[in-house]
Amino acid sequence: MSRELRVLSPTAILGYGFPMKSFEEGMKRKPHVIAVDAGSTDPGPYYLGAGISFTDESAVKRDLEIMIKAARENGIPVIVGTAGGSGGEPHLQEVVEIVKSIGEDNGLSFKMAVIHAEIEKEYVINKLLDGKVKPLHPVPELTLEELEKTERIVGQMGLEPIIKALEEGAEVIIAGRAYDPTVFAALAVKDGFDAGLALHMGKILECASIAATPGSGSDCMFGYLGEDNFRLEPLNPIRKCTTLSVAAHTLYEKTNPYILPGPGGILDLQDTKFHQETDNIVKVTGSKFVPSDVYTVKLEGTKKVGYRTVSIAGTRDSIMISQIESIIQEVRDRVKDNFKNADYKYHLDFKVYGRDAVMGSLEPKKEITSHEIGIVIEAVADTQKIANTICSFARSTMLHYGYDGRISTAGNLAFPYSPSDFKAGEVYEFSIYHIVEVDDPYELFKIDYVNV
């Protein structure tokens, strides 16, 4: 009889929630591990730079408490990757404290592995000087100047540190920044299952029921890994896995449909086949993992570029709407002229919803056809005070700007909020999005063990 390893993925991101009925259905199938991805770069660089999570602490605790209690009752591990949303040290410690409180609140005892992923700048400097840091297209080459501006750096760990924690008896694993599929594949690879199939299954499970139809980021998915295939099953009866939904999700966030690079190698999908096994279960075969000659780890780093102030407004004056492009340019020019002697360094932006705020220059429909538009005025500057000044002046200038054909003199804009301007605080950019050659897969990822 062929072996099978079963994985329960409760939700697309820890803290996004899941229906208890779906989770209970998953536990009925006797999983060998409960695994969840807890983060992403999708929300942008701010959360990594600021050291805070984009998910709510109470929501994360709710999800984790259900998972850990069920896992301890059944004697199986819980594995969390990219803890706290970005996987840096403050993010990791926040989740570690949540786990400790869950243990205390519920009278649970277990061995927890904490896998660190934040990297010292000095390490990256030495690797850069040795020529072992390379950009990920289309990112430019990393410079020492850019590296010096970087405030926080994390490395995206592969399977090996998580496997090591499992081998050393960890019952709950909280990992910093991790390659998304690893938390789902680590136990399987440790137990001798095919790495290509395990990682491909993890690629799907990391987003849970987003790979089903209708998709959801807040519902459970179950994976069955065999010797030469894996199967995927949504646990909510309103959802189905189809060959289309699973194959489409395989392409998610990838530039090449056949080659998916990751730590230590590539996932080769050139021979992958998708089979509709039942009405709601899809079987996948043929995926392969090809180790690389040199082990590389993806680095993510952020730098602070200033402070942001925004103002949200709207207009339904058809005359103003027809001239909005020239009005915005006139406002820009007025701001520049007013502060030309102040030596302010700032960035001023206008996002026009109803025109091209979503797609920008890629928007194919150039003509505004709506009866109203929304305008977001954004100022970014070296200090919050300067950002406030620029945003305030741009807002007041646009509010009272006298354009051709203007009828009302009371004001051009409607503001949904008072105050009209919002101090959004620090602004970060990704300054590092590169790969680094490492001597072994463990050197960046220290493991601590805690008896909870």
Short mmCIF file of C-alpha atoms in Angstrom, two decimals:
data_model
loop_
_atom_site.label_atom_id
_atom_site.label_comp_id
_atom_site.label_asym_id
_atom_site.label_seq_id
_atom_site.Cartn_x
_atom_site.Cartn_y
_atom_site.Cartn_z
CA MET A 1 0.00 0.00 0.00
CA SER A 2 1.42 3.38 -0.99
CA ARG A 3 2.16 5.96 1.68
CA GLU A 4 0.17 9.16 2.13
CA LEU A 5 0.90 12.38 4.02
CA ARG A 6 -1.99 14.72 4.79
CA VAL A 7 -1.75 18.49 5.28
CA LEU A 8 -4.42 20.89 6.57
CA SER A 9 -4.15 24.52 5.42
CA PRO A 10 -6.71 26.52 7.41
CA THR A 11 -6.48 29.93 5.72
CA ALA A 12 -4.58 31.91 3.10
CA ILE A 13 -2.85 34.09 5.71
CA LEU A 14 -2.86 33.58 9.46
CA GLY A 15 -5.41 36.02 10.87
CA TYR A 16 -7.66 35.96 7.81
CA GLY A 17 -9.90 33.47 9.61
CA PHE A 18 -11.76 30.32 8.56
CA PRO A 19 -15.16 28.69 9.24
CA MET A 20 -15.05 26.22 12.14
CA LYS A 21 -17.07 23.69 10.13
CA SER A 22 -14.38 23.64 7.44
CA PHE A 23 -11.62 23.25 10.02
CA GLU A 24 -13.50 20.41 11.75
CA GLU A 25 -13.91 18.66 8.40
CA GLY A 26 -10.16 18.95 7.94
CA MET A 27 -9.46 17.40 11.34
CA LYS A 28 -11.81 14.48 10.51
CA ARG A 29 -9.38 13.61 7.69
CA LYS A 30 -6.61 13.10 10.27
CA PRO A 31 -3.89 15.47 9.00
CA HIS A 32 -0.26 14.80 9.84
CA VAL A 33 0.45 18.54 10.10
CA ILE A 34 -1.41 21.85 10.26
CA ALA A 35 0.51 24.51 8.35
CA VAL A 36 -0.18 28.13 7.52
CA ASP A 37 1.51 30.99 5.72
CA ALA A 38 1.34 34.15 7.83
CA GLY A 39 2.70 36.84 5.54
CA SER A 40 3.50 38.32 2.18
CA THR A 41 5.19 41.26 0.47
CA ASP A 42 1.85 42.05 -1.21
CA PRO A 43 0.92 44.83 1.28
CA GLY A 44 4.14 46.62 0.37
CA PRO A 45 7.35 47.56 2.17
CA TYR A 46 5.87 49.56 5.05
CA TYR A 47 5.17 46.62 7.35
CA LEU A 48 8.66 45.16 7.04
CA GLY A 49 10.27 48.56 7.58
CA ALA A 50 8.03 49.64 10.44
CA GLY A 51 8.24 46.26 12.16
CA ILE A 52 4.49 45.81 12.50
CA SER A 53 2.01 43.27 11.17
CA PHE A 54 -0.65 43.91 8.55
CA THR A 55 -2.87 41.34 10.30
CA ASP A 56 -4.71 41.99 13.55
CA GLU A 57 -3.26 40.47 16.73
CA SER A 58 -6.66 39.29 18.03
CA ALA A 59 -7.49 37.67 14.69
CA VAL A 60 -4.11 35.91 14.62
CA LYS A 61 -4.62 34.62 18.16
CA ARG A 62 -8.09 33.31 17.29
CA ASP A 63 -6.76 31.30 14.34
CA LEU A 64 -3.67 30.03 16.16
CA GLU A 65 -5.57 29.01 19.28
CA ILE A 66 -7.88 26.78 17.28
CA MET A 67 -4.97 25.28 15.35
CA ILE A 68 -2.69 24.65 18.33
CA LYS A 69 -5.42 23.13 20.53
CA ALA A 70 -6.47 20.75 17.76
CA ALA A 71 -2.86 19.85 16.98
CA ARG A 72 -2.00 19.08 20.60
CA GLU A 73 -5.12 16.93 21.00
CA ASN A 74 -4.04 14.92 17.97
CA GLY A 75 -0.28 14.89 18.55
CA ILE A 76 0.66 16.63 15.29
CA PRO A 77 2.83 19.72 14.64
CA VAL A 78 1.74 23.24 13.75
CA ILE A 79 4.05 25.15 11.39
CA VAL A 80 3.76 28.90 10.75
CA GLY A 81 5.82 30.67 8.08
CA THR A 82 6.59 34.40 7.66
CA ALA A 83 5.30 35.13 11.15
CA GLY A 84 3.80 38.52 11.79
CA GLY A 85 3.26 39.30 8.12
CA SER A 86 6.85 40.13 7.13
CA GLY A 87 8.97 37.68 9.12
CA GLY A 88 11.41 40.15 10.68
CA GLU A 89 12.44 40.00 14.32
CA PRO A 90 9.65 42.20 15.74
CA HIS A 91 7.06 40.32 13.67
CA LEU A 92 8.41 36.98 14.84
CA GLN A 93 8.43 37.99 18.51
CA GLU A 94 4.84 39.22 18.34
CA VAL A 95 3.63 35.79 17.22
CA VAL A 96 5.88 34.02 19.74
CA GLU A 97 4.21 36.01 22.54
CA ILE A 98 0.77 35.10 21.16
CA VAL A 99 1.72 31.41 21.20
CA LYS A 100 2.96 31.66 24.78
CA SER A 101 -0.32 33.27 25.85
CA ILE A 102 -2.28 30.51 24.10
CA GLY A 103 -0.31 27.90 26.02
CA GLU A 104 -0.91 29.70 29.30
CA ASP A 105 -4.61 30.36 28.66
CA ASN A 106 -5.31 26.74 27.76
CA GLY A 107 -2.95 24.90 30.11
CA LEU A 108 -0.97 23.47 27.17
CA SER A 109 2.67 22.33 27.23
CA PHE A 110 4.74 21.90 24.09
CA LYS A 111 8.15 22.46 22.56
CA MET A 112 8.23 25.51 20.30
CA ALA A 113 10.91 26.23 17.71
CA VAL A 114 11.50 29.89 16.85
CA ILE A 115 13.36 30.29 13.55
CA HIS A 116 14.86 33.75 13.03
CA ALA A 117 15.08 35.28 9.56
CA GLU A 118 16.26 38.86 10.10
CA ILE A 119 19.78 39.39 8.79
CA GLU A 120 22.53 41.70 9.98
CA LYS A 121 23.51 44.39 7.47
CA GLU A 122 27.20 43.57 7.96
CA TYR A 123 26.62 40.05 6.63
CA VAL A 124 25.08 41.38 3.42
CA ILE A 125 27.86 43.96 3.02
CA ASN A 126 30.49 41.21 3.16
CA LYS A 127 28.56 39.07 0.69
CA LEU A 128 28.15 42.05 -1.64
CA LEU A 129 31.88 42.77 -1.56
CA ASP A 130 32.52 39.09 -2.36
CA GLY A 131 30.27 39.34 -5.43
CA LYS A 132 27.67 36.93 -4.02
CA VAL A 133 24.61 39.21 -4.11
CA LYS A 134 22.66 39.36 -7.38
CA PRO A 135 19.53 41.35 -8.33
CA LEU A 136 16.20 39.78 -9.20
CA HIS A 137 15.04 41.25 -12.53
CA PRO A 138 14.17 44.09 -13.01
CA VAL A 139 15.80 45.28 -9.77
CA PRO A 140 19.15 47.09 -10.24
CA GLU A 141 22.46 45.94 -8.78
CA LEU A 142 22.75 46.48 -5.04
CA THR A 143 25.15 49.25 -4.00
CA LEU A 144 26.82 49.89 -0.66
CA GLU A 145 25.09 53.27 -0.53
CA GLU A 146 21.65 51.67 -0.92
CA LEU A 147 22.55 48.97 1.58
CA GLU A 148 23.58 51.55 4.16
CA LYS A 149 20.15 53.21 3.86
CA THR A 150 18.38 49.89 4.45
CA GLU A 151 16.79 49.56 7.88
CA ARG A 152 15.63 45.93 8.02
CA ILE A 153 16.61 42.86 5.98
CA VAL A 154 15.09 39.38 6.01
CA GLY A 155 16.03 36.19 4.19
CA GLN A 156 13.48 33.80 2.72
CA MET A 157 14.28 30.43 4.30
CA GLY A 158 13.86 27.12 2.50
CA LEU A 159 12.89 23.68 3.76
CA GLU A 160 16.05 22.89 5.68
CA PRO A 161 15.66 24.96 8.90
CA ILE A 162 12.06 23.79 9.32
CA ILE A 163 13.04 20.16 8.76
CA LYS A 164 15.79 20.57 11.36
CA ALA A 165 13.27 21.91 13.89
CA LEU A 166 10.98 18.93 13.22
CA GLU A 167 13.88 16.50 13.62
CA GLU A 168 14.70 18.10 16.97
CA GLY A 169 11.19 17.48 18.28
CA ALA A 170 9.46 20.83 17.80
CA GLU A 171 5.70 20.56 18.16
CA VAL A 172 4.96 24.17 17.21
CA ILE A 173 7.26 25.96 14.73
CA ILE A 174 7.12 29.73 14.34
CA ALA A 175 9.34 30.76 11.45
CA GLY A 176 10.37 34.19 10.26
CA ARG A 177 10.37 35.00 6.55
CA ALA A 178 9.96 31.76 4.64
CA TYR A 179 9.45 30.64 1.06
CA ASP A 180 5.68 30.16 1.05
CA PRO A 181 5.45 26.42 0.18
CA THR A 182 8.06 25.28 2.73
CA VAL A 183 5.82 25.09 5.79
CA PHE A 184 3.49 22.73 3.93
CA ALA A 185 6.25 20.63 2.36
CA ALA A 186 8.81 20.33 5.17
CA LEU A 187 7.32 17.36 7.03
CA ALA A 188 6.77 15.49 3.77
CA VAL A 189 10.34 16.01 2.55
CA LYS A 190 11.67 15.06 5.99
CA ASP A 191 9.71 11.80 5.73
CA GLY A 192 11.10 10.99 2.30
CA PHE A 193 8.32 12.13 -0.02
CA ASP A 194 9.16 13.65 -3.40
CA ALA A 195 10.26 17.28 -2.98
CA GLY A 196 8.80 18.42 -6.32
CA LEU A 197 5.32 17.14 -5.53
CA ALA A 198 5.53 18.35 -1.92
CA LEU A 199 6.58 21.88 -2.91
CA HIS A 200 4.00 22.12 -5.70
CA MET A 201 1.30 21.02 -3.26
CA GLY A 202 2.62 23.64 -0.84
CA LYS A 203 2.47 26.26 -3.58
CA ILE A 204 -1.27 25.64 -3.83
CA LEU A 205 -1.99 25.14 -0.12
CA GLU A 206 -0.28 28.37 0.92
CA CYS A 207 -3.31 30.29 -0.38
CA ALA A 208 -5.78 27.71 0.95
CA SER A 209 -9.17 27.94 -0.78
CA ILE A 210 -8.18 30.74 -3.12
CA ALA A 211 -7.30 27.83 -5.43
CA ALA A 212 -10.90 26.56 -5.32
CA THR A 213 -13.98 27.91 -7.09
CA PRO A 214 -15.54 30.06 -5.83
CA GLY A 215 -12.28 31.05 -4.19
CA SER A 216 -11.78 32.40 -0.69
CA GLY A 217 -8.74 33.51 1.30
CA SER A 218 -10.63 32.74 4.52
CA ASP A 219 -11.42 29.05 4.18
CA CYS A 220 -9.62 25.72 4.54
CA MET A 221 -7.96 23.43 1.98
CA PHE A 222 -6.69 19.89 2.40
CA GLY A 223 -3.77 18.23 0.66
CA TYR A 224 -3.10 14.50 0.23
CA LEU A 225 0.47 13.71 -0.85
CA GLY A 226 1.21 10.27 -2.28
CA GLU A 227 4.26 8.63 -3.79
CA ASP A 228 3.66 9.95 -7.32
CA ASN A 229 0.85 12.52 -7.00
CA PHE A 230 -0.94 14.91 -4.72
CA ARG A 231 -4.64 15.68 -4.40
CA LEU A 232 -6.37 18.87 -3.30
CA GLU A 233 -9.78 19.10 -1.64
CA PRO A 234 -11.65 22.17 -0.37
CA LEU A 235 -13.38 21.52 2.96
CA ASN A 236 -16.40 23.75 2.45
CA PRO A 237 -19.20 22.12 0.39
CA ILE A 238 -19.83 25.36 -1.51
CA ARG A 239 -16.34 25.13 -3.09
CA LYS A 240 -14.76 22.84 -5.64
CA CYS A 241 -11.26 22.28 -6.91
CA THR A 242 -11.20 22.07 -10.69
CA THR A 243 -8.32 21.50 -13.05
CA LEU A 244 -8.76 25.10 -14.18
CA SER A 245 -8.76 26.61 -10.67
CA VAL A 246 -5.73 24.60 -9.54
CA ALA A 247 -3.72 25.08 -12.73
CA ALA A 248 -4.53 28.79 -12.71
CA HIS A 249 -3.33 29.14 -9.13
CA THR A 250 -0.10 27.36 -10.06
CA LEU A 251 0.61 30.37 -12.31
CA TYR A 252 -0.13 32.81 -9.48
CA GLU A 253 2.64 35.39 -9.01
CA LYS A 254 4.93 33.68 -11.52
CA THR A 255 6.52 35.04 -14.68
CA ASN A 256 7.33 31.60 -16.12
CA PRO A 257 4.53 29.00 -16.21
CA TYR A 258 6.95 26.05 -16.11
CA ILE A 259 9.92 27.09 -13.96
CA LEU A 260 9.34 28.30 -10.40
CA PRO A 261 12.57 29.28 -8.63
CA GLY A 262 12.97 28.97 -4.88
CA PRO A 263 15.64 28.43 -2.23
CA GLY A 264 18.11 25.79 -3.37
CA GLY A 265 16.54 24.96 -6.71
CA ILE A 266 13.63 25.21 -9.11
CA LEU A 267 10.22 23.60 -9.34
CA ASP A 268 9.96 22.19 -12.87
CA LEU A 269 6.33 21.89 -14.06
CA GLN A 270 6.95 21.03 -17.71
CA ASP A 271 5.57 17.50 -17.22
CA THR A 272 2.86 18.41 -14.71
CA LYS A 273 -0.64 17.09 -15.38
CA PHE A 274 -3.92 18.08 -13.70
CA HIS A 275 -6.65 15.43 -13.39
CA GLN A 276 -10.25 15.94 -12.23
CA GLU A 277 -10.49 12.98 -9.86
CA THR A 278 -13.94 13.72 -8.40
CA ASP A 279 -16.41 16.57 -8.60
CA ASN A 280 -14.35 18.63 -6.14
CA ILE A 281 -10.90 16.95 -5.94
CA VAL A 282 -8.03 17.50 -8.36
CA LYS A 283 -5.03 15.15 -8.64
CA VAL A 284 -1.66 16.52 -9.80
CA THR A 285 1.27 14.50 -11.18
CA GLY A 286 4.65 15.07 -12.81
CA SER A 287 6.05 18.03 -10.82
CA LYS A 288 9.82 17.86 -10.20
CA PHE A 289 12.31 19.67 -7.99
CA VAL A 290 15.70 20.35 -9.60
CA PRO A 291 18.43 21.36 -7.10
CA SER A 292 20.64 24.26 -8.13
CA ASP A 293 24.44 24.05 -8.20
CA VAL A 294 24.66 27.00 -5.79
CA TYR A 295 22.23 27.48 -2.90
CA THR A 296 20.72 30.98 -2.94
CA VAL A 297 18.38 32.79 -0.56
CA LYS A 298 16.14 35.69 -1.51
CA LEU A 299 16.72 38.86 0.51
CA GLU A 300 14.10 41.54 1.16
CA GLY A 301 15.07 44.90 2.66
CA THR A 302 13.43 48.27 3.15
CA LYS A 303 14.59 51.85 3.58
CA LYS A 304 12.72 54.87 4.91
CA VAL A 305 12.21 57.53 2.24
CA GLY A 306 10.16 60.10 4.14
CA TYR A 307 6.78 60.88 5.66
CA ARG A 308 3.33 60.94 4.02
CA THR A 309 0.27 63.17 4.31
CA VAL A 310 -2.87 62.53 2.26
CA SER A 311 -6.14 64.33 1.60
CA ILE A 312 -9.21 62.61 0.15
CA ALA A 313 -11.71 64.64 -1.86
CA GLY A 314 -14.30 64.32 -4.60
CA THR A 315 -15.97 66.42 -7.26
CA ARG A 316 -19.02 66.02 -9.48
CA ASP A 317 -18.64 69.28 -11.39
CA SER A 318 -18.58 68.19 -15.03
CA ILE A 319 -16.69 71.34 -16.04
CA MET A 320 -13.91 70.65 -13.53
CA ILE A 321 -13.84 66.97 -14.47
CA SER A 322 -13.35 67.86 -18.14
CA GLN A 323 -10.31 69.98 -17.20
CA ILE A 324 -8.90 67.86 -14.39
CA GLU A 325 -5.56 67.14 -16.08
CA SER A 326 -4.73 70.81 -16.64
CA ILE A 327 -6.02 71.75 -13.18
CA ILE A 328 -3.73 69.22 -11.52
CA GLN A 329 -0.76 70.57 -13.47
CA GLU A 330 -1.65 74.14 -12.49
CA VAL A 331 -1.85 73.10 -8.82
CA ARG A 332 1.56 71.41 -9.09
CA ASP A 333 3.02 74.56 -10.60
CA ARG A 334 1.44 76.74 -7.92
CA VAL A 335 2.86 74.59 -5.12
CA LYS A 336 6.32 74.64 -6.71
CA ASP A 337 6.27 78.40 -7.14
CA ASN A 338 5.01 79.06 -3.61
CA PHE A 339 7.83 77.11 -1.96
CA LYS A 340 10.63 77.75 -4.46
CA ASN A 341 12.73 79.56 -1.86
CA ALA A 342 12.08 77.05 0.95
CA ASP A 343 14.38 74.33 -0.46
CA TYR A 344 11.77 71.65 0.30
CA LYS A 345 12.32 68.18 -1.13
CA TYR A 346 8.96 66.54 -1.69
CA HIS A 347 6.90 64.27 -3.92
CA LEU A 348 3.35 65.41 -4.80
CA ASP A 349 0.93 63.00 -6.40
CA PHE A 350 -2.74 63.10 -7.44
CA LYS A 351 -4.66 59.83 -7.87
CA VAL A 352 -7.90 60.36 -9.78
CA TYR A 353 -10.43 57.60 -9.14
CA GLY A 354 -12.80 57.38 -12.08
CA ARG A 355 -9.96 58.09 -14.48
CA ASP A 356 -6.77 56.03 -14.01
CA ALA A 357 -6.02 55.73 -10.28
CA VAL A 358 -5.87 51.92 -10.42
CA MET A 359 -3.82 51.33 -13.57
CA GLY A 360 -2.09 54.65 -14.09
CA SER A 361 -0.39 54.96 -17.47
CA LEU A 362 -1.54 51.42 -18.39
CA GLU A 363 -5.22 52.43 -18.30
CA PRO A 364 -6.60 51.89 -21.84
CA LYS A 365 -9.73 54.06 -21.34
CA LYS A 366 -8.45 57.62 -21.46
CA GLU A 367 -11.80 59.45 -21.37
CA ILE A 368 -13.59 60.07 -18.06
CA THR A 369 -17.19 58.89 -18.41
CA SER A 370 -18.37 59.06 -14.78
CA HIS A 371 -20.43 61.93 -13.34
CA GLU A 372 -18.08 62.21 -10.34
CA ILE A 373 -14.45 61.48 -9.54
CA GLY A 374 -12.44 60.92 -6.38
CA ILE A 375 -9.10 62.64 -5.87
CA VAL A 376 -6.40 61.52 -3.43
CA ILE A 377 -3.73 64.15 -2.88
CA GLU A 378 -0.50 62.69 -1.50
CA ALA A 379 2.61 64.49 -0.32
CA VAL A 380 5.80 62.71 0.74
CA ALA A 381 8.68 64.70 2.21
CA ASP A 382 11.73 64.39 4.43
CA THR A 383 9.72 65.37 7.52
CA GLN A 384 6.09 65.02 8.52
CA LYS A 385 5.84 68.81 8.90
CA ILE A 386 6.92 69.45 5.31
CA ALA A 387 4.58 66.72 4.03
CA ASN A 388 1.74 68.38 5.96
CA THR A 389 2.61 71.76 4.45
CA ILE A 390 2.74 70.53 0.85
CA CYS A 391 -0.45 68.49 1.10
CA SER A 392 -2.33 71.30 2.83
CA PHE A 393 -1.29 73.89 0.26
CA ALA A 394 -2.10 71.59 -2.69
CA ARG A 395 -5.50 70.77 -1.19
CA SER A 396 -6.45 74.41 -0.56
CA THR A 397 -5.19 75.46 -3.99
CA MET A 398 -7.28 72.82 -5.75
CA LEU A 399 -10.28 73.59 -3.54
CA HIS A 400 -10.41 77.23 -4.68
CA TYR A 401 -8.75 77.01 -8.09
CA GLY A 402 -10.50 79.18 -10.70
CA TYR A 403 -10.79 77.16 -13.90
CA ASP A 404 -12.47 78.23 -17.15
CA GLY A 405 -16.26 78.06 -16.94
CA ARG A 406 -16.34 77.74 -13.15
CA ILE A 407 -19.74 78.69 -11.70
CA SER A 408 -19.52 78.03 -7.96
CA THR A 409 -17.08 80.07 -5.89
CA ALA A 410 -17.68 78.24 -2.60
CA GLY A 411 -15.21 75.47 -3.40
CA ASN A 412 -14.49 72.81 -6.00
CA LEU A 413 -14.05 69.78 -3.75
CA ALA A 414 -16.17 67.78 -1.31
CA PHE A 415 -14.34 66.28 1.67
CA PRO A 416 -15.80 63.18 3.33
CA TYR A 417 -13.83 63.72 6.53
CA SER A 418 -12.83 66.47 8.91
CA PRO A 419 -9.93 66.95 9.30
CA SER A 420 -9.41 66.73 5.57
CA ASP A 421 -5.70 65.86 5.82
CA PHE A 422 -4.32 62.64 7.30
CA LYS A 423 -0.79 62.26 8.62
CA ALA A 424 0.14 58.78 7.40
CA GLY A 425 3.60 58.71 8.95
CA GLU A 426 6.71 56.95 7.73
CA VAL A 427 7.07 55.82 4.11
CA TYR A 428 9.26 52.88 3.11
CA GLU A 429 10.51 51.46 -0.18
CA PHE A 430 12.02 48.09 -0.99
CA SER A 431 15.74 48.73 -1.29
CA ILE A 432 16.81 45.07 -1.45
CA TYR A 433 15.09 42.44 -3.58
CA HIS A 434 18.11 40.28 -4.37
CA ILE A 435 19.47 36.78 -3.94
CA VAL A 436 22.56 35.87 -1.95
CA GLU A 437 24.77 32.80 -2.31
CA VAL A 438 25.11 30.96 1.00
CA ASP A 439 27.51 28.26 2.12
CA ASP A 440 24.72 26.19 3.63
CA PRO A 441 20.91 26.54 3.95
CA TYR A 442 21.06 27.03 7.74
CA GLU A 443 23.60 29.83 8.15
CA LEU A 444 21.09 32.68 8.07
CA PHE A 445 18.37 31.06 10.16
CA LYS A 446 19.12 30.56 13.85
CA ILE A 447 16.73 28.29 15.75
CA ASP A 448 15.78 28.79 19.39
CA TYR A 449 13.71 26.30 21.36
CA VAL A 450 11.18 27.33 24.00
CA ASN A 451 9.28 25.04 26.34
CA VAL A 452 5.82 26.61 26.48
#
